[in-house]
Amino acid sequence: MKTQAAIAHASNRPFVIEEVDLNDPKDGEVRVKISACGICRSDLSALEGKETVEFPVVLGHEAAGTIEAVGNGVSTLKEGDTVVLSWTPACGTCPACIRGQVHLCAGINMTTGSQGPLSLGGVTLDRFMGLGAFCEHVVVPQKMAVHVQSSLLPEHTCLIGCGVTTGFGAAVNTAGIRWGETVAVLGCGGVGLAAIQGARIAGASRIFAVDPIAERRNVARQVGATETLAPEDVPKQIIQMTAGGVDCAIECVGSIATMQDAFHMIRDGGRAIVVGLPAFTEKLDIPAIMLLREKKLTGSIYGSSSPHIDFNKIAALGESGTLDFSALVDKTRHFSEINEGFAEMREGKLTRVVLTF
């Protein structure tokens, strides 16, 4: 079939919306009509050439839509189902999936290269995270489309596909925040704000939100932060304010400097969780002697979540009002305004721009 996709032909160049060819679903695949797709920071990094993609590429991975067609053998979805796309294939056969850690599935890949159902002029287009959701329709394996029964707006539902699950899960799953603990969240973009809400829902007694932009700090207070700080000598401030450091620090920026700050501001026996995506060539340097104080440093991918279990739980929290989705979306734009949306995200002031179709 023919559909419309926003194609990045080269790094740091405007998207061009063009008519492309999309193959019918094969065995085990489904076709999804996209309703909304968030512009994630990793999409911006990919456009800037900082991630592994092959141009021309269709970016976009934080999306929700409706099942329009199913291939043979599809048993979990039917036409008309509302779904959120997941960028973990959840293959079920790799060692990580067998352990129940589907967020670490060996099949996760930022690029599909010359393979996939989408093409332009006979040339197969790369699809970021195996999805390529800046497109009116996508064809994906059934396990990468999770049926979500929710009354949330599409521009909120789509956030479950990446930012909300990543941040909320980092606090609740990876960090395992417990009632009464103190938490610092570095970076108050969409992921950071979701982490703050995860910490609040888990029962944290004090939540420090760190961000250079005052508007973001204000939103952080709105969703649960008890104190906010600009990023100036933050470890020293946090240690003084907590008499030794926080129980947990969650880094949501992707900067080596903030990763180091996160590690330095935790108490003895505390834990630092790195969520932000650094460049692949960067290295983190921390004093090894600090590990003798049982300080823990770990990464978090996709919030250590299982999409087929956690997506609906997160949606339910949104429906009840426990998790505030509206505070996470600054602006919605029509798909045709994708370049304007990326320009706004590049400025760094907005939490999330969502494209609607």
Short mmCIF file of C-alpha atoms in Angstrom, two decimals, residues 89-238:
data_model
loop_
_atom_site.label_atom_id
_atom_site.label_comp_id
_atom_site.label_asym_id
_atom_site.label_seq_id
_atom_site.Cartn_x
_atom_site.Cartn_y
_atom_site.Cartn_z
CA PRO A 89 10.98 -7.54 20.11
CA ALA A 90 10.42 -9.71 23.22
CA CYS A 91 11.54 -12.70 21.16
CA GLY A 92 11.01 -15.14 24.03
CA THR A 93 13.99 -17.29 23.06
CA CYS A 94 17.15 -15.28 23.85
CA PRO A 95 18.78 -15.67 27.30
CA ALA A 96 17.42 -12.32 28.53
CA CYS A 97 13.84 -13.12 27.56
CA ILE A 98 14.09 -16.58 29.11
CA ARG A 99 15.19 -14.89 32.36
CA GLY A 100 12.12 -12.65 32.12
CA GLN A 101 14.16 -9.56 31.23
CA VAL A 102 12.47 -8.75 27.93
CA HIS A 103 13.77 -5.17 28.15
CA LEU A 104 17.22 -6.66 27.48
CA CYS A 105 16.05 -8.79 24.52
CA ALA A 106 18.93 -9.56 22.17
CA GLY A 107 16.73 -8.52 19.26
CA ILE A 108 16.64 -4.83 20.22
CA ASN A 109 18.25 -2.87 17.42
CA MET A 110 18.36 0.83 16.62
CA THR A 111 18.54 0.12 12.91
CA THR A 112 16.87 -2.24 10.45
CA GLY A 113 19.23 -1.30 7.62
CA SER A 114 18.24 -2.74 4.26
CA GLN A 115 15.59 -5.03 5.74
CA GLY A 116 11.98 -4.13 6.41
CA PRO A 117 8.60 -3.42 4.83
CA LEU A 118 9.06 0.27 4.01
CA SER A 119 10.62 1.54 0.77
CA LEU A 120 10.97 4.64 -1.37
CA GLY A 121 11.50 4.26 -5.10
CA GLY A 122 12.43 0.61 -4.63
CA VAL A 123 15.03 1.39 -1.93
CA THR A 124 14.34 -0.06 1.53
CA LEU A 125 14.21 2.58 4.24
CA ASP A 126 15.86 2.15 7.63
CA ARG A 127 13.43 2.34 10.58
CA PHE A 128 14.67 3.64 13.91
CA MET A 129 14.28 1.13 16.76
CA GLY A 130 12.67 -1.28 14.31
CA LEU A 131 9.54 0.88 14.21
CA GLY A 132 9.89 4.03 12.09
CA ALA A 133 6.72 5.56 13.53
CA PHE A 134 6.97 8.99 11.91
CA CYS A 135 4.77 7.39 9.28
CA GLU A 136 1.01 7.15 8.86
CA HIS A 137 1.21 3.33 8.98
CA VAL A 138 3.75 0.79 10.23
CA VAL A 139 4.11 -2.97 9.89
CA VAL A 140 5.68 -4.67 12.91
CA PRO A 141 5.82 -8.11 14.57
CA GLN A 142 2.78 -8.66 16.78
CA LYS A 143 4.94 -8.68 19.92
CA MET A 144 6.02 -5.10 19.19
CA ALA A 145 2.41 -3.89 19.35
CA VAL A 146 0.89 -4.08 22.82
CA HIS A 147 -2.90 -4.00 23.21
CA VAL A 148 -3.71 -1.24 25.69
CA GLN A 149 -7.28 -0.84 26.90
CA SER A 150 -7.45 2.77 27.99
CA SER A 151 -9.51 5.93 27.66
CA LEU A 152 -6.39 8.11 27.62
CA LEU A 153 -5.99 10.51 24.72
CA PRO A 154 -3.72 9.21 21.92
CA GLU A 155 -1.20 11.99 22.61
CA HIS A 156 -0.90 10.65 26.15
CA THR A 157 -1.13 6.94 25.37
CA CYS A 158 1.81 7.13 22.96
CA LEU A 159 4.13 8.27 25.77
CA ILE A 160 3.81 4.82 27.34
CA GLY A 161 5.79 3.50 24.38
CA CYS A 162 9.02 5.08 25.60
CA GLY A 163 9.38 8.14 27.84
CA VAL A 164 6.90 7.33 30.60
CA THR A 165 7.80 3.66 30.81
CA THR A 166 11.52 4.48 30.77
CA GLY A 167 11.37 7.07 33.55
CA PHE A 168 8.64 5.57 35.71
CA GLY A 169 10.20 2.13 35.42
CA ALA A 170 13.67 3.42 36.31
CA ALA A 171 12.28 4.61 39.64
CA VAL A 172 9.92 1.74 40.40
CA ASN A 173 11.63 -1.25 38.77
CA THR A 174 15.35 -0.55 38.35
CA ALA A 175 15.87 1.55 41.48
CA GLY A 176 13.16 -0.20 43.47
CA ILE A 177 12.48 2.97 45.46
CA ARG A 178 10.97 2.22 48.84
CA TRP A 179 8.64 4.16 51.10
CA GLY A 180 10.42 7.01 52.92
CA GLU A 181 13.55 7.09 50.76
CA THR A 182 15.17 10.25 49.44
CA VAL A 183 15.59 10.58 45.68
CA ALA A 184 17.27 13.01 43.29
CA VAL A 185 16.29 13.16 39.62
CA LEU A 186 18.74 14.88 37.29
CA GLY A 187 17.06 16.21 34.17
CA CYS A 188 13.38 17.16 34.05
CA GLY A 189 12.46 16.32 30.49
CA GLY A 190 9.74 13.78 29.77
CA VAL A 191 11.73 10.85 31.16
CA GLY A 192 12.82 12.74 34.27
CA LEU A 193 9.29 13.91 35.04
CA ALA A 194 8.07 10.33 34.72
CA ALA A 195 10.84 9.22 37.11
CA ILE A 196 9.76 11.88 39.61
CA GLN A 197 6.22 10.56 39.45
CA GLY A 198 7.46 7.01 39.88
CA ALA A 199 9.38 8.06 42.99
CA ARG A 200 6.31 9.87 44.35
CA ILE A 201 4.02 6.90 43.75
CA ALA A 202 6.59 4.56 45.35
CA GLY A 203 6.49 6.67 48.52
CA ALA A 204 9.71 8.71 48.45
CA SER A 205 9.77 11.23 51.30
CA ARG A 206 11.89 13.85 49.53
CA ILE A 207 12.37 14.23 45.78
CA PHE A 208 15.00 16.66 44.50
CA ALA A 209 14.55 17.74 40.88
CA VAL A 210 17.62 19.13 39.12
CA ASP A 211 17.37 21.05 35.85
CA PRO A 212 18.83 24.29 34.44
CA ILE A 213 15.48 25.48 33.07
CA ALA A 214 13.15 27.15 35.56
CA GLU A 215 10.01 26.18 33.65
CA ARG A 216 10.95 22.52 33.87
CA ARG A 217 11.65 22.81 37.58
CA ASN A 218 8.18 24.27 38.04
CA VAL A 219 6.61 21.31 36.23
CA ALA A 220 8.72 18.97 38.38
CA ARG A 221 7.10 20.43 41.50
CA GLN A 222 3.70 20.04 39.89
CA VAL A 223 4.20 16.28 39.44
CA GLY A 224 5.78 15.51 42.79
CA ALA A 225 9.21 17.03 43.41
CA THR A 226 9.52 18.40 46.94
CA GLU A 227 12.60 20.52 46.20
CA THR A 228 14.18 21.84 43.00
CA LEU A 229 17.74 22.86 42.19
CA ALA A 230 19.65 24.42 39.34
CA PRO A 231 22.69 22.29 38.36
CA GLU A 232 25.35 24.22 40.26
CA ASP A 233 27.59 22.16 42.53
CA VAL A 234 24.64 19.84 43.02
CA PRO A 235 26.38 16.95 44.84
CA LYS A 236 27.60 19.32 47.55
CA GLN A 237 24.15 20.87 47.94
CA ILE A 238 22.40 17.50 48.08
#
